[in-house]
mmCIF file of C-alpha atoms in Angstrom:
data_model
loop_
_atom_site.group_PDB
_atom_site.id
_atom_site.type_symbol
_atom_site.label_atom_id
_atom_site.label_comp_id
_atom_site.label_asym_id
_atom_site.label_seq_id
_atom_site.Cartn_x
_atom_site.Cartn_y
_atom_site.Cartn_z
ATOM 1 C CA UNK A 1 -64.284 14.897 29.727
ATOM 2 C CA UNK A 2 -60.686 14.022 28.589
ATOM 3 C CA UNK A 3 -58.126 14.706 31.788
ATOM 4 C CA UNK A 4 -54.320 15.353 30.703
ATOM 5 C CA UNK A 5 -51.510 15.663 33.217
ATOM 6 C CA UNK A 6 -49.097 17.120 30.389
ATOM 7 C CA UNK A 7 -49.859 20.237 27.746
ATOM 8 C CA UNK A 8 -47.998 22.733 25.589
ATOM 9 C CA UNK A 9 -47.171 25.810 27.023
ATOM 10 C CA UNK A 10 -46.711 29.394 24.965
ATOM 11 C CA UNK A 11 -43.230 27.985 23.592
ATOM 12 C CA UNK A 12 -44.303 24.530 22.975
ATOM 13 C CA UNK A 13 -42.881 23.033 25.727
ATOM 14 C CA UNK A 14 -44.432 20.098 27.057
ATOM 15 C CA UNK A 15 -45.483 21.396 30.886
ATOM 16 C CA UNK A 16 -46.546 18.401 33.500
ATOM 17 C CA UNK A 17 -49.719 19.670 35.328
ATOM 18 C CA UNK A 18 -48.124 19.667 38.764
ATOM 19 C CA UNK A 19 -45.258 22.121 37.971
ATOM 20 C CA UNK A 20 -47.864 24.561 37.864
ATOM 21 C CA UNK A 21 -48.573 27.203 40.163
ATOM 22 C CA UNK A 22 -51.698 29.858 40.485
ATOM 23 C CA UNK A 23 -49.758 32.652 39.676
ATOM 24 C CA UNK A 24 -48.725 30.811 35.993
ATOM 25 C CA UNK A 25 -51.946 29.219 35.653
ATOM 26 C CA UNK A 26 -53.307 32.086 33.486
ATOM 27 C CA UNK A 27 -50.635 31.478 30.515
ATOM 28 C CA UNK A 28 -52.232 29.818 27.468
ATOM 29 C CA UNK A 29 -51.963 25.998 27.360
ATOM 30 C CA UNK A 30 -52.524 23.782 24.321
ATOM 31 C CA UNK A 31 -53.348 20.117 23.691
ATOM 32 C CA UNK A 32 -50.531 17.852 22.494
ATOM 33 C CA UNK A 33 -53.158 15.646 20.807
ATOM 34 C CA UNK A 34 -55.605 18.335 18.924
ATOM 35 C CA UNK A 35 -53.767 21.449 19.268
ATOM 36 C CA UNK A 36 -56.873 23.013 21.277
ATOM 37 C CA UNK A 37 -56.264 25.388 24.093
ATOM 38 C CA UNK A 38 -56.750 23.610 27.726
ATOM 39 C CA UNK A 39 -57.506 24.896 30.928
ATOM 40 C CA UNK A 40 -55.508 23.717 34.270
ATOM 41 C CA UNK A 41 -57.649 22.789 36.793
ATOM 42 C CA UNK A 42 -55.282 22.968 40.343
ATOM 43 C CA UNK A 43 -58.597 22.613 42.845
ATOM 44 C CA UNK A 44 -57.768 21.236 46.539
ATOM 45 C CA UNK A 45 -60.027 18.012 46.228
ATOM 46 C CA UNK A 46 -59.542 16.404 42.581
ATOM 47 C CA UNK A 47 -56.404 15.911 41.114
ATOM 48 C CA UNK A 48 -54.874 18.576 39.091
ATOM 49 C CA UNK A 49 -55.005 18.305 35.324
ATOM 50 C CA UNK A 50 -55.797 19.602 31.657
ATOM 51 C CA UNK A 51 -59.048 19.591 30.392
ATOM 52 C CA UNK A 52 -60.352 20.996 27.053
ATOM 53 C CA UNK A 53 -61.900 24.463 26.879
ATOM 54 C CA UNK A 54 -63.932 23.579 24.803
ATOM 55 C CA UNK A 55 -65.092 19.942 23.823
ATOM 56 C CA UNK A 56 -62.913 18.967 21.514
ATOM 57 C CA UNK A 57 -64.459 15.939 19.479
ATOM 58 C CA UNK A 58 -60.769 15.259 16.830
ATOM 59 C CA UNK A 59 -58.457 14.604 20.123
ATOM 60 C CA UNK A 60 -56.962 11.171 19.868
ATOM 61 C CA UNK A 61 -55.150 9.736 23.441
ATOM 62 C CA UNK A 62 -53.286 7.532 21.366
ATOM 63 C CA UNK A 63 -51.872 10.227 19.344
ATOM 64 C CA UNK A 64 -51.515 12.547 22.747
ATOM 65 C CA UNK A 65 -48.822 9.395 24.141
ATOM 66 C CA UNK A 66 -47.151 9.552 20.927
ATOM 67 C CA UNK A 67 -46.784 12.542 21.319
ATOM 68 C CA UNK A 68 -45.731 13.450 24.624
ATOM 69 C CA UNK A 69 -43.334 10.198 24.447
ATOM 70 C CA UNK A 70 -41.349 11.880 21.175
ATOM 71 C CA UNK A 71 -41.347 14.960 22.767
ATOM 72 C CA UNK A 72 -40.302 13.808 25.896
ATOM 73 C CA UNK A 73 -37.432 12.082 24.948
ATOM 74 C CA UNK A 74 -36.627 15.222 22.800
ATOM 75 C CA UNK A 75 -36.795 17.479 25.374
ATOM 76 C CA UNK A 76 -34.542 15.669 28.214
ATOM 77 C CA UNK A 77 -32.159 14.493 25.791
ATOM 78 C CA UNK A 78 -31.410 17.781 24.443
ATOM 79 C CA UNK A 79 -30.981 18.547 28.486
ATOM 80 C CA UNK A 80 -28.649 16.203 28.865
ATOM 81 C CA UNK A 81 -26.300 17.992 26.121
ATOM 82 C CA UNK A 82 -27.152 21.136 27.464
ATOM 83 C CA UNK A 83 -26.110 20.457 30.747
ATOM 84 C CA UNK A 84 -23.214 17.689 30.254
ATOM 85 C CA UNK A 85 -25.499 14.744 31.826
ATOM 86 C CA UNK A 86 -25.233 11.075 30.562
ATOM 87 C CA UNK A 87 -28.523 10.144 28.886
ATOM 88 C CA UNK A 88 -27.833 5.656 29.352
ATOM 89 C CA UNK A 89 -29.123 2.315 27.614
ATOM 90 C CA UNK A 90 -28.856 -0.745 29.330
ATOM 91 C CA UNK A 91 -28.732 -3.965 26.822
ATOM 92 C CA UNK A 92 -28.285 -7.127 26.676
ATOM 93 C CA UNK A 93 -25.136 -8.237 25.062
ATOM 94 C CA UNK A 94 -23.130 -11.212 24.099
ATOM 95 C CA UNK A 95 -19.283 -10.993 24.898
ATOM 96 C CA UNK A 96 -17.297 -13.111 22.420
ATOM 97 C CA UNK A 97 -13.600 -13.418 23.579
ATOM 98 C CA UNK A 98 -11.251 -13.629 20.359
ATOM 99 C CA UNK A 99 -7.740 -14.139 22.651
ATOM 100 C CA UNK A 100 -7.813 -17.511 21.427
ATOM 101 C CA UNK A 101 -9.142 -17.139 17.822
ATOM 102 C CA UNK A 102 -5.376 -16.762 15.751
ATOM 103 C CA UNK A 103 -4.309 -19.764 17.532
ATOM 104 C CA UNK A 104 -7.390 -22.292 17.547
ATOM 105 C CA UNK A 105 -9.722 -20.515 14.955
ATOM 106 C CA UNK A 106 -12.204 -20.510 17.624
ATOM 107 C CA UNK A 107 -13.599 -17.698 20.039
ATOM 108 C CA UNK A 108 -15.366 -18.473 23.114
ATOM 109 C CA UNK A 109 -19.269 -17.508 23.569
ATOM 110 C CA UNK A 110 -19.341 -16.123 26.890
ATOM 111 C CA UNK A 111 -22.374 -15.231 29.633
ATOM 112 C CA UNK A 112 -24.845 -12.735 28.102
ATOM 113 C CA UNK A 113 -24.937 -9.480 30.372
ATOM 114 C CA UNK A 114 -26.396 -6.048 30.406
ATOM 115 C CA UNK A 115 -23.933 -3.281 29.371
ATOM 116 C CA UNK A 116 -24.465 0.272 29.779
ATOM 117 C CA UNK A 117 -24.014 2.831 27.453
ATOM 118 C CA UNK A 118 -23.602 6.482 27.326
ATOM 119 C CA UNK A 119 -25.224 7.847 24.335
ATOM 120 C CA UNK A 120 -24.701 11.827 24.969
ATOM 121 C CA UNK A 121 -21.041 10.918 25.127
ATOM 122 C CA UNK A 122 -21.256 10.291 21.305
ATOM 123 C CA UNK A 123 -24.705 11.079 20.002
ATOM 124 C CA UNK A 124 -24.229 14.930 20.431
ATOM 125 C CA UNK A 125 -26.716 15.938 17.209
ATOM 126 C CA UNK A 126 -30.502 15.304 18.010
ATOM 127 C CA UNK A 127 -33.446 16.436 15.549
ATOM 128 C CA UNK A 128 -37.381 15.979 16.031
ATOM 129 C CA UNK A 129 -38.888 14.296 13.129
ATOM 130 C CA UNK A 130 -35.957 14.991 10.399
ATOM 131 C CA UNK A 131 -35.967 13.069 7.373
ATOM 132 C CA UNK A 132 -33.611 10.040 6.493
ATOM 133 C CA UNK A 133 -33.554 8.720 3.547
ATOM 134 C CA UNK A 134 -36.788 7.087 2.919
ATOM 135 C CA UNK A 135 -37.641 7.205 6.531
ATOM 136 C CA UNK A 136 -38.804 10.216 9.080
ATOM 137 C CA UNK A 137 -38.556 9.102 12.457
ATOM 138 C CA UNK A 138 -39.785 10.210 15.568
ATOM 139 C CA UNK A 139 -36.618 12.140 17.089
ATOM 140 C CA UNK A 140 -33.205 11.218 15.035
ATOM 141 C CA UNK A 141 -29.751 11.036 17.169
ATOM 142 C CA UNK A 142 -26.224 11.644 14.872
ATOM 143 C CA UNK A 143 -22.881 10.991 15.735
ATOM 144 C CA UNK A 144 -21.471 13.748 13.421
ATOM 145 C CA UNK A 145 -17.264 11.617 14.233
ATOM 146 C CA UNK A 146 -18.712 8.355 12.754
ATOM 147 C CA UNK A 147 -21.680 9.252 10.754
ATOM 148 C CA UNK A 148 -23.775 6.738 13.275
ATOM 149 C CA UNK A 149 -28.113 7.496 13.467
ATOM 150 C CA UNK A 150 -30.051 5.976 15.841
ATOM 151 C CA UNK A 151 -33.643 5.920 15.477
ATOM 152 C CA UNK A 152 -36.188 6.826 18.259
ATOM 153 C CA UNK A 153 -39.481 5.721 17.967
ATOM 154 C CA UNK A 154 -42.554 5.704 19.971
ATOM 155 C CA UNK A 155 -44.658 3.088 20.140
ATOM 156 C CA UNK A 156 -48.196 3.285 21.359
ATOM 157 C CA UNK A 157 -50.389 0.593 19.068
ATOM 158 C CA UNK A 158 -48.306 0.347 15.727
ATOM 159 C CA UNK A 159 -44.285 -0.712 16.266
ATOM 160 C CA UNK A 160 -42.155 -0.245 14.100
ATOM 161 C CA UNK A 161 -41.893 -1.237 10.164
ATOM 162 C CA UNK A 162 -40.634 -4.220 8.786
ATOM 163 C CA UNK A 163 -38.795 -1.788 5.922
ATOM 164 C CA UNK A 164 -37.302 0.420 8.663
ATOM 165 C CA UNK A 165 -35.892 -2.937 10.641
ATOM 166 C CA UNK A 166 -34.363 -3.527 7.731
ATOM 167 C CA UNK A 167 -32.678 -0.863 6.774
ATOM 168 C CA UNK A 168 -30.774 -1.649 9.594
ATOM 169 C CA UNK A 169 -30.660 1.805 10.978
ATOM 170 C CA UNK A 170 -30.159 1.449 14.913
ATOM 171 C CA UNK A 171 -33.790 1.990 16.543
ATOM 172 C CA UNK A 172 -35.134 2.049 20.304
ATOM 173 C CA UNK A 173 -38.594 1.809 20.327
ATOM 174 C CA UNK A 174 -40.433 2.793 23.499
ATOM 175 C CA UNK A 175 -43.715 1.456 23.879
ATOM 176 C CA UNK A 176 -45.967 3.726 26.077
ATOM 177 C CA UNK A 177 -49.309 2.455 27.469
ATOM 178 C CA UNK A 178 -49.820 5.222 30.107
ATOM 179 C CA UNK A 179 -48.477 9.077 31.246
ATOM 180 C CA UNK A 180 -46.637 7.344 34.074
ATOM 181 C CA UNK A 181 -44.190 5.622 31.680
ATOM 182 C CA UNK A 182 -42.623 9.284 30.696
ATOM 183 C CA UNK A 183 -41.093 8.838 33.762
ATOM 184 C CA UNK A 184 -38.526 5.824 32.614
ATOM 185 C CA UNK A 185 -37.821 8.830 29.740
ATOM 186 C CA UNK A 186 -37.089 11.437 32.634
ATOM 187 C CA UNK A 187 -35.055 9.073 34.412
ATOM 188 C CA UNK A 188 -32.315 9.572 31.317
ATOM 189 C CA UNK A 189 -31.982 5.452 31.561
ATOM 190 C CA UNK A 190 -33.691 3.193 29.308
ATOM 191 C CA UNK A 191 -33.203 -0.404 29.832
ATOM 192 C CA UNK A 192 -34.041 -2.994 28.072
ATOM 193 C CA UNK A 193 -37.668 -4.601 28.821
ATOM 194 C CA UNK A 194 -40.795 -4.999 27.327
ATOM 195 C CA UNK A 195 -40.926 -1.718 26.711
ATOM 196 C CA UNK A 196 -37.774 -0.800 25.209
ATOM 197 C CA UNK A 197 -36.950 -2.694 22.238
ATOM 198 C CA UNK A 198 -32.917 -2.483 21.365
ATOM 199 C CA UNK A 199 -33.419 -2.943 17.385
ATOM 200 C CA UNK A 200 -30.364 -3.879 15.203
ATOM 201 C CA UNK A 201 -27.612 -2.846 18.191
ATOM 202 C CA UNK A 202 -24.732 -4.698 17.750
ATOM 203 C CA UNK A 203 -24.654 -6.559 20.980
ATOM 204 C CA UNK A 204 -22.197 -9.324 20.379
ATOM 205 C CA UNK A 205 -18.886 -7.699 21.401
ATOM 206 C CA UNK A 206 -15.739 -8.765 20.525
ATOM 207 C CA UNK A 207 -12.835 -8.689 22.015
ATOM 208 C CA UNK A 208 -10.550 -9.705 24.558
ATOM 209 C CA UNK A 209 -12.437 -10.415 27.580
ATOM 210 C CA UNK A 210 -9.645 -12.702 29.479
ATOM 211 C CA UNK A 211 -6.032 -11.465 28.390
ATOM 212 C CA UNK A 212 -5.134 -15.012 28.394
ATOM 213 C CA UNK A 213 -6.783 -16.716 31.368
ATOM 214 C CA UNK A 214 -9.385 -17.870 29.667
ATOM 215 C CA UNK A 215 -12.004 -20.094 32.109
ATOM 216 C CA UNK A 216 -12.940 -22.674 29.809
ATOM 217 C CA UNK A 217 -9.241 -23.732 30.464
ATOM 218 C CA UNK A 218 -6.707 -23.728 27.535
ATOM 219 C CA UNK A 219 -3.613 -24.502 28.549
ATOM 220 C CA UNK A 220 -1.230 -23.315 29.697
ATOM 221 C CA UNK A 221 -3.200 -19.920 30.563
ATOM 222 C CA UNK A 222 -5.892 -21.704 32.460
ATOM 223 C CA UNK A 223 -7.653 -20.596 35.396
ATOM 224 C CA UNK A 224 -9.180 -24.166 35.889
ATOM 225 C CA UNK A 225 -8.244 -27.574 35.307
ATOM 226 C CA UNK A 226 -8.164 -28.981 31.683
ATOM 227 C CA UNK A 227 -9.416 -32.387 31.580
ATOM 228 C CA UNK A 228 -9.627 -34.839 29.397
ATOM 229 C CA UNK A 229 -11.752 -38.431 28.104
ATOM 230 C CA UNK A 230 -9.072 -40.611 25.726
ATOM 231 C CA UNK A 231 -9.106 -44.186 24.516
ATOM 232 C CA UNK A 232 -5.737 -45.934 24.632
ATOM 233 C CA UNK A 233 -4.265 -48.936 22.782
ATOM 234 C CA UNK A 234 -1.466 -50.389 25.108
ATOM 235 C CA UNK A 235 1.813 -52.062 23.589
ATOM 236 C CA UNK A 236 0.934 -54.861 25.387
ATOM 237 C CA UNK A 237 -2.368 -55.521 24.139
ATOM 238 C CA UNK A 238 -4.961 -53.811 26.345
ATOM 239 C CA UNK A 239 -7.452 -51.400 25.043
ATOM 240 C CA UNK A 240 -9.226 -48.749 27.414
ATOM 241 C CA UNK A 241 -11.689 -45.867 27.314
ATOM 242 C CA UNK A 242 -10.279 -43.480 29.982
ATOM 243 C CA UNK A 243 -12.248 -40.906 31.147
ATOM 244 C CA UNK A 244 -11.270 -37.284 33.510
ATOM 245 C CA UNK A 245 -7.560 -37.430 32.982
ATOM 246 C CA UNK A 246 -5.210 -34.784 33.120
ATOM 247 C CA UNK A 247 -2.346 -33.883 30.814
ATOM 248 C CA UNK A 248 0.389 -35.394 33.007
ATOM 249 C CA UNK A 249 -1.746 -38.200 33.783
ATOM 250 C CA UNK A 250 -1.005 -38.701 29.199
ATOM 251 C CA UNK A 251 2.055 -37.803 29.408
ATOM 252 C CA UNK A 252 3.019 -40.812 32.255
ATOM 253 C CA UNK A 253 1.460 -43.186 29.951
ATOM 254 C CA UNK A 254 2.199 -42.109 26.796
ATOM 255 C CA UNK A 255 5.515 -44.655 27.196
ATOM 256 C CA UNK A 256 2.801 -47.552 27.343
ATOM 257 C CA UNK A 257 0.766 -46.265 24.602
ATOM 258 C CA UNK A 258 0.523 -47.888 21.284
ATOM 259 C CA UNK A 259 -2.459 -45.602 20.131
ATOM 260 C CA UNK A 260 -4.246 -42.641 21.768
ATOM 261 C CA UNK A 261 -7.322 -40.958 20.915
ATOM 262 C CA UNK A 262 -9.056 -37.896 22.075
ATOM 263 C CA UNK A 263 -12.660 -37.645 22.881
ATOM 264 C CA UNK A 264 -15.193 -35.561 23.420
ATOM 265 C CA UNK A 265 -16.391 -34.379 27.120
ATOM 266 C CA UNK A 266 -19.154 -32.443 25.791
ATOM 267 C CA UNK A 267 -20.640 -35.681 24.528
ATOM 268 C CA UNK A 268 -19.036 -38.922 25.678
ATOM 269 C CA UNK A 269 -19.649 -42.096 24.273
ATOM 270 C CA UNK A 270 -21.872 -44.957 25.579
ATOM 271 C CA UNK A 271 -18.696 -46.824 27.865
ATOM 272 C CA UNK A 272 -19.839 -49.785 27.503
ATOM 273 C CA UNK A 273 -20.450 -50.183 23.517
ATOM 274 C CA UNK A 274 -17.916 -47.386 22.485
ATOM 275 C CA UNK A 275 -14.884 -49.997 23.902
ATOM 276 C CA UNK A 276 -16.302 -52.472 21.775
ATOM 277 C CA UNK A 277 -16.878 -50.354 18.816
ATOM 278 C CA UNK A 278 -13.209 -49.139 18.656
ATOM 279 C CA UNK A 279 -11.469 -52.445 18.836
ATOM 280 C CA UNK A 280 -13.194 -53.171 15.126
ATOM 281 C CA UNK A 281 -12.408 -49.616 13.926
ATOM 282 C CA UNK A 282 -9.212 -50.251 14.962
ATOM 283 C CA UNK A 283 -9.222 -54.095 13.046
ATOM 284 C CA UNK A 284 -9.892 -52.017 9.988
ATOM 285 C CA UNK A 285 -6.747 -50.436 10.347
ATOM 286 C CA UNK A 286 -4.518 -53.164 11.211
ATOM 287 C CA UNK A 287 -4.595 -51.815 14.715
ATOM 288 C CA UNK A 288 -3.903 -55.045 16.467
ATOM 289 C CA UNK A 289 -5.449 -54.943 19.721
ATOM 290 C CA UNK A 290 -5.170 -58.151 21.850
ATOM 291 C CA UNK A 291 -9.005 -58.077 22.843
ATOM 292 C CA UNK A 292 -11.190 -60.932 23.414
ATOM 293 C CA UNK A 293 -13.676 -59.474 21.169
ATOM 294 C CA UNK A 294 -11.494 -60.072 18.202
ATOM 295 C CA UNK A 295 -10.302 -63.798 19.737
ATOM 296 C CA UNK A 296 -11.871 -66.658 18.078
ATOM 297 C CA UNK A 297 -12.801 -68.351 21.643
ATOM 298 C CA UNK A 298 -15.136 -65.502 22.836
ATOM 299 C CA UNK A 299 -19.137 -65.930 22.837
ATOM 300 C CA UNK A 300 -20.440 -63.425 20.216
ATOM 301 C CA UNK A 301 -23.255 -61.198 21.762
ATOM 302 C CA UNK A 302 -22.749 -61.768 25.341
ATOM 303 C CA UNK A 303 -23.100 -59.788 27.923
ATOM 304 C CA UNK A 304 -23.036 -56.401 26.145
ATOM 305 C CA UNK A 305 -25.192 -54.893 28.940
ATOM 306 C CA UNK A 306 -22.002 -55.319 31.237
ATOM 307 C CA UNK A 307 -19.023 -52.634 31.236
ATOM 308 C CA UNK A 308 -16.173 -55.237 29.848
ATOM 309 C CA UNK A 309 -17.629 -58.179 30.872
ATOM 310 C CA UNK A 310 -17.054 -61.421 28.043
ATOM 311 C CA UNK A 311 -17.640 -64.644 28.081
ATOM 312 C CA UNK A 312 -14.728 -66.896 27.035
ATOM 313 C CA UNK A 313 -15.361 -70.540 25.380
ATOM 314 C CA UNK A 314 -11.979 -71.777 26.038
ATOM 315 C CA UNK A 315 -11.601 -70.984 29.588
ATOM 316 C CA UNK A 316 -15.035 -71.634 30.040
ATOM 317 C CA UNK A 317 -15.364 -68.515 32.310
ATOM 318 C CA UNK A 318 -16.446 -64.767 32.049
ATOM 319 C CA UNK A 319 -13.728 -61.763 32.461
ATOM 320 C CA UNK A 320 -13.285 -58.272 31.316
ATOM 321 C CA UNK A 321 -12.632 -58.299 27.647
ATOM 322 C CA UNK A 322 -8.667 -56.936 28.256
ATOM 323 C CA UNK A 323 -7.701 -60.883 29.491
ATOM 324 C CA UNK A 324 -6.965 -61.744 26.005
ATOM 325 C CA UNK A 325 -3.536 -59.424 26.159
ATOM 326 C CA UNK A 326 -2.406 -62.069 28.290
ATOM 327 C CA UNK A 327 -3.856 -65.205 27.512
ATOM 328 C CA UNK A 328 -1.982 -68.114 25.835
ATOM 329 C CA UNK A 329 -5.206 -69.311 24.097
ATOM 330 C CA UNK A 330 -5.772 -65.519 22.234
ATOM 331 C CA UNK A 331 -6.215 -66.289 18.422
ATOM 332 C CA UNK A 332 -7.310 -63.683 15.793
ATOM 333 C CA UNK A 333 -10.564 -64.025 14.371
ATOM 334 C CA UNK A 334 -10.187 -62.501 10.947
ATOM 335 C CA UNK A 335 -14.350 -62.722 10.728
ATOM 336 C CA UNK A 336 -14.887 -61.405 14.316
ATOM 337 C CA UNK A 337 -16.133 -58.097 12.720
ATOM 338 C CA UNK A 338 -19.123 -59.483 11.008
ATOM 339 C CA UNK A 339 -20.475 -61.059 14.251
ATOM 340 C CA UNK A 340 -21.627 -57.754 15.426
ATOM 341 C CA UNK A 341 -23.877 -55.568 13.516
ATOM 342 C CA UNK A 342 -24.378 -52.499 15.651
ATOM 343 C CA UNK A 343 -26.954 -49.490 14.058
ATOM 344 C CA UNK A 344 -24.535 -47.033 15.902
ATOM 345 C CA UNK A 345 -21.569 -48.851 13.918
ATOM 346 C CA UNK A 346 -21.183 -47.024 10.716
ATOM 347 C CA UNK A 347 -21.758 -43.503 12.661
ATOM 348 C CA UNK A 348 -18.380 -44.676 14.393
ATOM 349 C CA UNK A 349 -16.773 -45.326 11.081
ATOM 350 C CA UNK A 350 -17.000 -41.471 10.258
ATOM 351 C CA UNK A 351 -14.769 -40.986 13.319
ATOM 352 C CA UNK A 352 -11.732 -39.573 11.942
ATOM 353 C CA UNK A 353 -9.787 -39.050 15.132
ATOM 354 C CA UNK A 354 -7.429 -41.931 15.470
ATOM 355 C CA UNK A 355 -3.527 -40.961 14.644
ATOM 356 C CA UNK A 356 -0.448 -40.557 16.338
ATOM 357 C CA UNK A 357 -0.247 -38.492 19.747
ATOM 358 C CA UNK A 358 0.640 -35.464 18.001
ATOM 359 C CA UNK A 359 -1.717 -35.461 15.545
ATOM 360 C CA UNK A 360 -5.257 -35.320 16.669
ATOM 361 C CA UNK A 361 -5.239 -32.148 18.215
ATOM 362 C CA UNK A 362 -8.006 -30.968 16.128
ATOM 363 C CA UNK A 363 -10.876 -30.436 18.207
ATOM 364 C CA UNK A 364 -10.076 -28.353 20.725
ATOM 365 C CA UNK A 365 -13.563 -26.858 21.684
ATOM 366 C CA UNK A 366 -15.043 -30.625 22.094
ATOM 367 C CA UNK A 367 -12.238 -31.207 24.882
ATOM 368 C CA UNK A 368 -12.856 -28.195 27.340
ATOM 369 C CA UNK A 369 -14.841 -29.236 30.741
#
């Protein structure tokens, strides 16, 4: 025998077995699924339900959930109008500050997090299984201001088409599996899970989130400290990859500084081959960095698995590559460059960030720690 806890009542309101009393027992009830009349049974030892009158052979459970899930929603939604209560959604969304995006043509991807929305301050139209367009859906919400729809749909084995996802119409889909998830309906909050399915929301809000103090640290708004990886040319010959520095750490040495280029934090470069790498891009450019690697004297292939560490033929000794700034024995090598044939080499060529101080201030996002 098929037990219900919820049936129609004389109106065709959907009544839940325990509201029931024996002096309204005796009204007529109806099944949601087959449209048969039902009988409460409200005994002392089982537990009270619906059960057919008669044995009723065409009643589907799956269409009874469907049923009672549409016409749940209906019902307590059209409550919440009545009586000026918030019906909510919780979803997850993906803030996108644009505070920065005239400036830097960028905008910064911030922590997903759930955001609640009132839908009965807005949706104030609802309709049970009215037709739109091409499409009849379970119980159809209207914002009658903006001409917004949102779809409700109930979801017992079959979710929702692929030609209704893409018409892009705003959808929840509920998924029941049992009576007891009516109650996530009757708590006028549905939050995402997997149950409720948010279907073509737009959940990546824009706008701005930080007013200027933004944390990934632009300056001069920033809430935390901008810092920053550079490698430097020095007028007297040294070369150096320079990494966590701040912006008046530049600015003291910018005096010193022949050439200056920015690079990435998100990714920085292998410090002991990116050095060495460098001095040749900057030999292509007439950059003319005092470094043993482009001196004559120096042993080609040595100790590259040690930071700056060369090993000079001349003095006859080992040293960090900067001693040729200063050395009276430092001659150019005008066929250093085709010593070293590095597989990582002509990636570096596509570098285009050398320049002058005040021009390389292209790639802002790569810089931010």
């Amino acid at each position: 025998m098929i037990k219900y806890k919820f049936a129609y009542d004389y109106q065709q309101n959907t009544i839940d077995i325990n509201t029931l009393s024996k002096v309204n027992r005796t009204e007529k009830f109806t099944c949601l699924s087959c449209g048969n009349e039902l009988i409460p049974y409200l005994g002392e030892i089982r537990k009270h339900h619906f059960h057919h009158k008669v044995t009723a052979n065409n009643c589907s459970q799956e269409t009874y959930l469907h049923k009672l899930a549409k016409n749940k929603f209906y019902e307590t939604y059209n409550k919440c109008l009545k009586n000026n209560k918030p019906f909510i959604i919780k979803i997850e969304t993906y803030p996108v500050c644009d505070f920065y995006e005239n400036d830097f043509l960028t905008v910064c991807n911030l922590r997903p997090q759930k955001s609640q929305f009132e839908l009965t301050q807005s949706f104030k139209k609802i309709y049970l299984e009215r037709k739109e367009n091409s499409f009849v859906p379970d119980v159809l919400l209207e914002d009658t201001d903006t001409g917004r729809k949102i779809f409700f749909e109930v979801f017992v084995t079959n979710s929702s088409s692929q030609a209704k996802i893409n018409s892009n119409y705003m959808i929840i889909e509920f998924k029941i599996n049992s009576e007891k998830d009516i109650e996530e309906i009757e708590s006028c909050l549905l939050e995402e899970s997997n149950k409720v399915k948010f279907i073509n929301f737009y959940n990546k809000l824009k706008n701005n989130h930080c007013n200027g103090k933004c944390f990934r640290g632009i300056i001069p708004y920033s809430s935390n400290e901008l810092l920053y990886n550079i490698f430097s040319v020095f007028k007297y010959g040294d070369s150096d990859f320079i990494s966590n520095l701040k912006m008046e750490n530049i600015d003291s040495l910018k005096p010193k500084i022949l050439h200056l280029e920015y690079i990435s934090t998100v990714e920085p470069p292998n410090v002991i081959r990116f050095p060495i790498d460098r001095v040749f891009t900057h030999r292509q450019i007439n950059l003319r960095d005092k470094n043993c690697f482009l001196c004559i004297h120096h042993q080609p292939n040595s100790f590259l698995d040690r930071e700056g560490t060369i090993f000079c033929r001349s003095l006859n000794k080992t040293g960090n590559s900067n001693m040729g700034s200063k050395c009276h024995k430092f001659r150019s090598d005008p066929h250093s460059f085709s010593k070293y044939e590095y597989i990582e080499y002509q990636d570096i060529l596509k570098y285009d960030d050398f320049g002058e101080y005040d021009n390389i201030l292209e790639d802002m996002e790569s810089w931010f720690r």
